[in-house]
PDB file of C-alpha atoms in Angstrom:
ATOM      1  CA  MET A  12       0.154  -0.098  -0.030  1.00  0.00           C
ATOM      2  CA  SER A  13       2.899   2.363   0.699  1.00  0.00           C
ATOM      3  CA  THR A  14       4.668   1.901  -2.412  1.00  0.00           C
ATOM      4  CA  CYS A  15       1.450   2.344  -4.306  1.00  0.00           C
ATOM      5  CA  PRO A  16       0.853   5.628  -6.341  1.00  0.00           C
ATOM      6  CA  GLN A  17      -1.437   8.028  -4.599  1.00  0.00           C
ATOM      7  CA  TYR A  18      -4.048   8.209  -7.515  1.00  0.00           C
ATOM      8  CA  ILE A  19      -5.273   4.788  -6.440  1.00  0.00           C
ATOM      9  CA  VAL A  20      -6.143   6.068  -3.166  1.00  0.00           C
ATOM     10  CA  ASP A  21      -8.060   9.090  -4.887  1.00  0.00           C
ATOM     11  CA  TYR A  22      -9.887   6.674  -7.038  1.00  0.00           C
ATOM     12  CA  MET A  23     -10.849   4.969  -3.913  1.00  0.00           C
ATOM     13  CA  HIS A  24     -12.175   8.193  -2.635  1.00  0.00           C
ATOM     14  CA  GLU A  25     -14.096   8.904  -5.966  1.00  0.00           C
ATOM     15  CA  TYR A  26     -15.775   5.458  -6.326  1.00  0.00           C
ATOM     16  CA  LEU A  27     -17.118   5.499  -2.622  1.00  0.00           C
ATOM     17  CA  ASP A  28     -18.460   8.893  -3.508  1.00  0.00           C
ATOM     18  CA  GLY A  29     -19.854   7.906  -6.609  1.00  0.00           C
ATOM     19  CA  GLU A  30     -18.090  10.551  -8.630  1.00  0.00           C
ATOM     20  CA  ILE A  31     -15.277   8.223 -10.376  1.00  0.00           C
ATOM     21  CA  SER A  32     -15.195   7.896 -14.205  1.00  0.00           C
ATOM     22  CA  ARG A  33     -15.361   4.638 -16.415  1.00  0.00           C
ATOM     23  CA  GLU A  34     -11.568   4.683 -16.951  1.00  0.00           C
ATOM     24  CA  HIS A  35     -10.577   5.563 -13.252  1.00  0.00           C
ATOM     25  CA  GLU A  36     -12.577   2.920 -12.472  1.00  0.00           C
ATOM     26  CA  GLN A  37     -11.329   0.222 -14.309  1.00  0.00           C
ATOM     27  CA  GLN A  38      -7.820   1.474 -13.433  1.00  0.00           C
ATOM     28  CA  LEU A  39      -8.693   0.916  -9.696  1.00  0.00           C
ATOM     29  CA  LYS A  40     -10.443  -2.601 -10.097  1.00  0.00           C
ATOM     30  CA  LYS A  41      -7.579  -3.708 -12.146  1.00  0.00           C
ATOM     31  CA  HIS A  42      -4.979  -2.623  -9.452  1.00  0.00           C
ATOM     32  CA  LEU A  43      -7.236  -3.801  -6.769  1.00  0.00           C
ATOM     33  CA  GLN A  44      -7.061  -7.517  -8.300  1.00  0.00           C
ATOM     34  CA  MET A  45      -3.285  -7.562  -8.224  1.00  0.00           C
ATOM     35  CA  CYS A  46      -2.839  -5.579  -4.740  1.00  0.00           C
ATOM     36  CA  SER A  47      -4.341  -7.385  -1.559  1.00  0.00           C
ATOM     37  CA  ASP A  48      -2.777  -4.287   0.760  1.00  0.00           C
ATOM     38  CA  CYS A  49      -5.219  -1.461  -1.236  1.00  0.00           C
ATOM     39  CA  ARG A  50      -7.967  -4.471  -1.553  1.00  0.00           C
ATOM     40  CA  GLN A  51      -7.793  -4.706   2.335  1.00  0.00           C
ATOM     41  CA  HIS A  52      -7.993  -0.479   2.503  1.00  0.00           C
ATOM     42  CA  MET A  53     -10.925  -0.272   0.248  1.00  0.00           C
ATOM     43  CA  HIS A  54     -12.689  -2.624   2.247  1.00  0.00           C
ATOM     44  CA  GLU A  55     -11.811  -0.875   5.580  1.00  0.00           C
ATOM     45  CA  LEU A  56     -13.023   2.445   3.921  1.00  0.00           C
ATOM     46  CA  SER A  57     -16.450   0.675   2.696  1.00  0.00           C
ATOM     47  CA  ASP A  58     -17.045  -0.625   6.022  1.00  0.00           C
ATOM     48  CA  THR A  59     -16.405   2.915   7.735  1.00  0.00           C
ATOM     49  CA  ILE A  60     -18.693   4.576   5.475  1.00  0.00           C
ATOM     50  CA  ALA A  61     -21.487   1.807   5.516  1.00  0.00           C
ATOM     51  CA  PHE A  62     -21.218   2.166   9.708  1.00  0.00           C
ATOM     52  CA  VAL A  63     -21.409   5.845   9.431  1.00  0.00           C
ATOM     53  CA  LYS A  64     -24.674   5.554   7.505  1.00  0.00           C
ATOM     54  CA  SER A  65     -26.138   3.094   9.496  1.00  0.00           C
ATOM     55  CA  ALA A  66     -25.356   5.379  12.605  1.00  0.00           C
ATOM     56  CA  ALA A  67     -27.188   8.529  10.780  1.00  0.00           C
ATOM     57  CA  HIS A  68     -30.528   6.950  11.658  1.00  0.00           C
ATOM     58  CA  ILE A  69     -29.796   6.933  15.164  1.00  0.00           C
ATOM     59  CA  THR A  70     -31.817   9.284  17.564  1.00  0.00           C
ATOM     60  CA  ALA A  71     -31.405  10.559  20.785  1.00  0.00           C
ATOM     61  CA  PRO A  72     -33.634   9.496  23.645  1.00  0.00           C
ATOM     62  CA  PRO A  73     -36.658  11.703  24.583  1.00  0.00           C
ATOM     63  CA  HIS A  74     -35.791  14.837  26.840  1.00  0.00           C
ATOM     64  CA  PHE A  75     -32.083  14.100  26.247  1.00  0.00           C
ATOM     65  CA  GLU A  76     -31.268  17.778  25.492  1.00  0.00           C
ATOM     66  CA  GLU A  77     -33.274  18.795  28.506  1.00  0.00           C
ATOM     67  CA  GLU A  78     -31.382  16.554  30.568  1.00  0.00           C
ATOM     68  CA  VAL A  79     -27.872  17.586  29.237  1.00  0.00           C
ATOM     69  CA  MET A  80     -28.927  21.042  29.840  1.00  0.00           C
ATOM     70  CA  LYS A  81     -29.782  20.580  33.546  1.00  0.00           C
ATOM     71  CA  ARG A  82     -26.633  19.205  34.195  1.00  0.00           C
ATOM     72  CA  LEU A  83     -24.607  21.976  33.014  1.00  0.00           C
ATOM     73  CA  PRO A  84     -23.412  24.339  35.500  1.00  0.00           C
ATOM     74  CA  LYS A  85     -25.052  27.620  35.879  1.00  0.00           C
ATOM     75  CA  GLY A  86     -23.638  30.866  34.526  1.00  0.00           C
ATOM     76  CA  LYS A  87     -24.544  32.763  37.884  1.00  0.00           C
ATOM     77  CA  ASN A  88     -22.225  35.564  37.377  1.00  0.00           C
ATOM     78  CA  ARG A  89     -23.135  36.450  33.857  1.00  0.00           C
ATOM     79  CA  VAL A  90     -26.835  36.366  34.951  1.00  0.00           C
ATOM     80  CA  GLY A  91     -26.128  38.191  38.056  1.00  0.00           C
ATOM     81  CA  ILE A  92     -24.343  41.114  35.927  1.00  0.00           C
ATOM     82  CA  GLN A  93     -27.025  41.387  33.309  1.00  0.00           C
ATOM     83  CA  ARG A  94     -29.792  41.591  36.099  1.00  0.00           C
ATOM     84  CA  TRP A  95     -27.642  44.293  37.823  1.00  0.00           C
ATOM     85  CA  LEU A  96     -27.325  46.344  34.566  1.00  0.00           C
ATOM     86  CA  ARG A  97     -31.217  46.141  34.212  1.00  0.00           C
ATOM     87  CA  ARG A  98     -31.704  47.247  37.361  1.00  0.00           C
ATOM     88  CA  HIS A  99     -29.484  50.398  37.561  1.00  0.00           C
ATOM     89  CA  PRO A 100     -29.804  51.684  33.973  1.00  0.00           C
ATOM     90  CA  ILE A 101     -29.126  55.144  35.028  1.00  0.00           C
ATOM     91  CA  VAL A 102     -25.984  54.261  36.523  1.00  0.00           C
ATOM     92  CA  VAL A 103     -25.018  52.178  33.144  1.00  0.00           C
ATOM     93  CA  ALA A 104     -26.146  55.432  31.012  1.00  0.00           C
ATOM     94  CA  ALA A 105     -23.690  57.729  33.272  1.00  0.00           C
ATOM     95  CA  ALA A 106     -20.874  55.223  32.831  1.00  0.00           C
ATOM     96  CA  VAL A 107     -21.270  55.342  29.314  1.00  0.00           C
ATOM     97  CA  PHE A 108     -21.683  59.066  28.986  1.00  0.00           C
ATOM     98  CA  PHE A 109     -18.595  59.494  31.078  1.00  0.00           C
ATOM     99  CA  LEU A 110     -16.637  57.024  28.893  1.00  0.00           C
ATOM    100  CA  PHE A 111     -17.602  58.646  25.613  1.00  0.00           C
ATOM    101  CA  MET A 112     -17.105  62.356  27.483  1.00  0.00           C
ATOM    102  CA  SER A 113     -13.527  61.267  28.406  1.00  0.00           C
ATOM    103  CA  ALA A 114     -12.709  59.915  25.031  1.00  0.00           C
ATOM    104  CA  THR A 115     -14.004  63.473  23.373  1.00  0.00           C
ATOM    105  CA  MET A 116     -11.906  65.271  26.238  1.00  0.00           C
ATOM    106  CA  LEU A 117      -8.655  63.441  25.491  1.00  0.00           C
ATOM    107  CA  SER A 118      -8.825  63.863  21.864  1.00  0.00           C
ATOM    108  CA  SER A 119      -9.528  67.858  22.364  1.00  0.00           C
ATOM    109  CA  TYR A 120      -6.781  67.826  25.225  1.00  0.00           C
ATOM    110  CA  SER A 121      -4.252  66.213  22.571  1.00  0.00           C
ATOM    111  CA  ASN A 122      -5.451  68.823  19.927  1.00  0.00           C
ATOM    112  CA  ASP A 123      -1.995  70.675  19.401  1.00  0.00           C
ATOM    113  CA  GLU A 124      -3.638  73.857  17.718  1.00  0.00           C
ATOM    114  CA  PHE A 125      -3.289  77.284  19.369  1.00  0.00           C
ATOM    115  CA  SER A 126      -6.419  79.072  20.736  1.00  0.00           C
ATOM    116  CA  VAL A 127      -7.838  81.885  22.744  1.00  0.00           C
ATOM    117  CA  THR A 128     -11.205  83.008  23.647  1.00  0.00           C
ATOM    118  CA  LYS A 129     -12.523  86.008  21.925  1.00  0.00           C
ATOM    119  CA  GLN A 130     -11.724  89.231  23.916  1.00  0.00           C
ATOM    120  CA  PRO A 131     -11.298  92.920  23.260  1.00  0.00           C
ATOM    121  CA  ASN A 132      -8.136  94.488  24.126  1.00  0.00           C
ATOM    122  CA  LEU A 133      -5.936  91.281  24.177  1.00  0.00           C
ATOM    123  CA  ILE A 134      -2.779  91.460  21.532  1.00  0.00           C
ATOM    124  CA  VAL A 135      -2.037  88.253  20.020  1.00  0.00           C
ATOM    125  CA  GLU A 136       1.865  87.666  18.932  1.00  0.00           C
ATOM    126  CA  GLY A 137       2.493  84.243  17.290  1.00  0.00           C
ATOM    127  CA  GLN A 138       1.217  81.745  20.374  1.00  0.00           C
ATOM    128  CA  THR A 139       1.726  84.591  23.038  1.00  0.00           C
ATOM    129  CA  VAL A 140      -1.282  86.576  24.265  1.00  0.00           C
ATOM    130  CA  ILE A 141      -0.554  89.799  25.710  1.00  0.00           C
ATOM    131  CA  VAL A 142      -3.178  92.098  28.434  1.00  0.00           C
ATOM    132  CA  PRO A 143      -1.331  95.267  27.668  1.00  0.00           C
ATOM    133  CA  GLU A 144      -0.921  97.558  30.377  1.00  0.00           C
ATOM    134  CA  GLY A 145      -3.472  99.776  31.294  1.00  0.00           C
ATOM    135  CA  GLU A 146      -6.313  97.713  29.639  1.00  0.00           C
ATOM    136  CA  VAL A 147      -9.070  96.137  31.150  1.00  0.00           C
ATOM    137  CA  VAL A 148     -10.686  92.653  29.927  1.00  0.00           C
ATOM    138  CA  LYS A 149     -13.756  91.870  31.086  1.00  0.00           C
ATOM    139  CA  GLY A 150     -14.742  88.272  31.011  1.00  0.00           C
ATOM    140  CA  ASP A 151     -12.798  84.918  31.120  1.00  0.00           C
ATOM    141  CA  ILE A 152      -9.526  83.970  29.233  1.00  0.00           C
ATOM    142  CA  VAL A 153      -8.710  80.776  28.300  1.00  0.00           C
ATOM    143  CA  VAL A 154      -5.248  80.272  26.501  1.00  0.00           C
ATOM    144  CA  LYS A 155      -4.873  76.512  24.503  1.00  0.00           C
ATOM    145  CA  ASN A 156      -0.906  75.751  23.611  1.00  0.00           C
ATOM    146  CA  GLY A 157       0.303  79.322  24.107  1.00  0.00           C
ATOM    147  CA  ASP A 158       1.684  81.365  26.695  1.00  0.00           C
ATOM    148  CA  LEU A 159      -0.239  84.405  28.365  1.00  0.00           C
ATOM    149  CA  ILE A 160       1.283  87.567  29.808  1.00  0.00           C
ATOM    150  CA  ILE A 161      -0.913  90.063  31.849  1.00  0.00           C
ATOM    151  CA  GLU A 162       0.416  93.484  32.384  1.00  0.00           C
ATOM    152  CA  GLY A 163      -3.106  95.115  32.402  1.00  0.00           C
ATOM    153  CA  GLU A 164      -6.075  93.838  34.358  1.00  0.00           C
ATOM    154  CA  VAL A 165      -8.729  90.650  33.960  1.00  0.00           C
ATOM    155  CA  ASP A 166     -12.309  91.006  35.224  1.00  0.00           C
ATOM    156  CA  GLY A 167     -12.559  87.318  35.309  1.00  0.00           C
ATOM    157  CA  ASP A 168     -10.958  83.804  35.442  1.00  0.00           C
ATOM    158  CA  VAL A 169      -7.571  83.164  33.628  1.00  0.00           C
ATOM    159  CA  VAL A 170      -6.827  79.351  32.301  1.00  0.00           C
ATOM    160  CA  VAL A 171      -3.560  78.631  30.402  1.00  0.00           C
ATOM    161  CA  ILE A 172      -3.470  74.826  29.061  1.00  0.00           C
ATOM    162  CA  ASN A 173      -0.425  73.644  28.075  1.00  0.00           C
ATOM    163  CA  GLY A 174       1.292  77.178  28.209  1.00  0.00           C
ATOM    164  CA  GLN A 175       2.586  79.301  30.595  1.00  0.00           C
ATOM    165  CA  TYR A 176       1.141  82.248  32.621  1.00  0.00           C
ATOM    166  CA  MET A 177       3.230  85.289  33.120  1.00  0.00           C
ATOM    167  CA  ALA A 178       2.511  88.318  35.184  1.00  0.00           C
ATOM    168  CA  SER A 179       4.095  90.903  37.468  1.00  0.00           C
ATOM    169  CA  THR A 180       1.929  93.942  38.035  1.00  0.00           C
ATOM    170  CA  SER A 181      -1.111  92.411  36.842  1.00  0.00           C
ATOM    171  CA  VAL A 182      -4.674  92.111  38.682  1.00  0.00           C
ATOM    172  CA  VAL A 183      -6.837  89.110  38.177  1.00  0.00           C
ATOM    173  CA  THR A 184     -10.365  89.087  40.002  1.00  0.00           C
ATOM    174  CA  GLY A 185     -11.203  85.733  39.183  1.00  0.00           C
ATOM    175  CA  GLN A 186      -9.106  82.333  39.407  1.00  0.00           C
ATOM    176  CA  ILE A 187      -5.755  81.299  37.729  1.00  0.00           C
ATOM    177  CA  GLU A 188      -5.360  78.000  36.540  1.00  0.00           C
ATOM    178  CA  GLU A 189      -2.484  76.346  34.875  1.00  0.00           C
ATOM    179  CA  ILE A 190      -3.214  73.149  33.117  1.00  0.00           C
ATOM    180  CA  ASN A 191      -0.368  70.921  31.978  1.00  0.00           C
ATOM    181  CA  GLN A 192      -1.445  67.446  32.616  1.00  0.00           C
ATOM    182  CA  VAL A 193      -4.116  65.189  31.287  1.00  0.00           C
ATOM    183  CA  PHE A 194      -6.112  64.677  34.393  1.00  0.00           C
ATOM    184  CA  GLU A 195      -6.160  68.428  35.154  1.00  0.00           C
ATOM    185  CA  TRP A 196      -7.330  68.636  31.712  1.00  0.00           C
ATOM    186  CA  LEU A 197      -9.985  66.222  32.297  1.00  0.00           C
ATOM    187  CA  TRP A 198     -11.143  67.792  35.837  1.00  0.00           C
ATOM    188  CA  TYR A 199     -10.890  71.460  34.201  1.00  0.00           C
ATOM    189  CA  GLU A 200     -13.452  70.205  31.572  1.00  0.00           C
ATOM    190  CA  THR A 201     -15.662  67.889  33.870  1.00  0.00           C
ATOM    191  CA  LYS A 202     -16.088  70.904  36.055  1.00  0.00           C
ATOM    192  CA  ALA A 203     -16.769  73.054  33.276  1.00  0.00           C
ATOM    193  CA  MET A 204     -19.658  70.806  32.378  1.00  0.00           C
ATOM    194  CA  ALA A 205     -21.146  71.017  35.267  1.00  0.00           C
ATOM    195  CA  ASN A 206     -21.313  74.252  35.601  1.00  0.00           C
ATOM    196  CA  ASP A 207     -22.795  74.562  32.348  1.00  0.00           C
ATOM    197  CA  PHE A 208     -25.709  72.073  33.616  1.00  0.00           C
ATOM    198  CA  VAL A 209     -26.345  73.946  36.632  1.00  0.00           C
ATOM    199  CA  ASN A 210     -26.231  77.220  34.850  1.00  0.00           C
ATOM    200  CA  PHE A 211     -28.788  75.715  32.360  1.00  0.00           C
ATOM    201  CA  PHE A 212     -31.273  74.479  35.252  1.00  0.00           C
ATOM    202  CA  LYS A 213     -30.864  77.881  36.773  1.00  0.00           C
ATOM    203  CA  ASP A 214     -31.949  79.677  33.572  1.00  0.00           C
TER     204      ASP A 214
END
């Protein structure tokens, strides 16, 4: 059998599948008459196919599937988590909202573009924002990816993100924040969103 050509084995499979041509069938029968090993192998293949075909008619006993399912271990953790999620939809919604907002905030934090809030009396030179001496800016100033120099007065809050705040004799009536870390940025954005939310309901 080991010395016989591979195409003889292929012919056996074609024969058993019912797809063999007349020419190949004649070559196979001629070879089987001369080779006892191939003849034995052919009988084994035929017996295997006959067994598989007879086993196809075997059916499972009644309620077999139900009994097997009863004996399987219960997925308690998964069911428990699903039940908890269904009972606390507000927590789930808040978590999803926080996840998306964090992703949005991080993407805006990684944006390297220079920006500054629109306020009158500001001088912008490259990526440096200047409040000139003798000038009063009424309102908040937020500078991102740039520096802020205050020589005059700001009647509001000052926030510098990824930059430097420089002042000598300046007057700032509000809070001054320098944000240079991702977590500081997230905290700043969260506070800003909370303030907007509160102001919305106040209005």
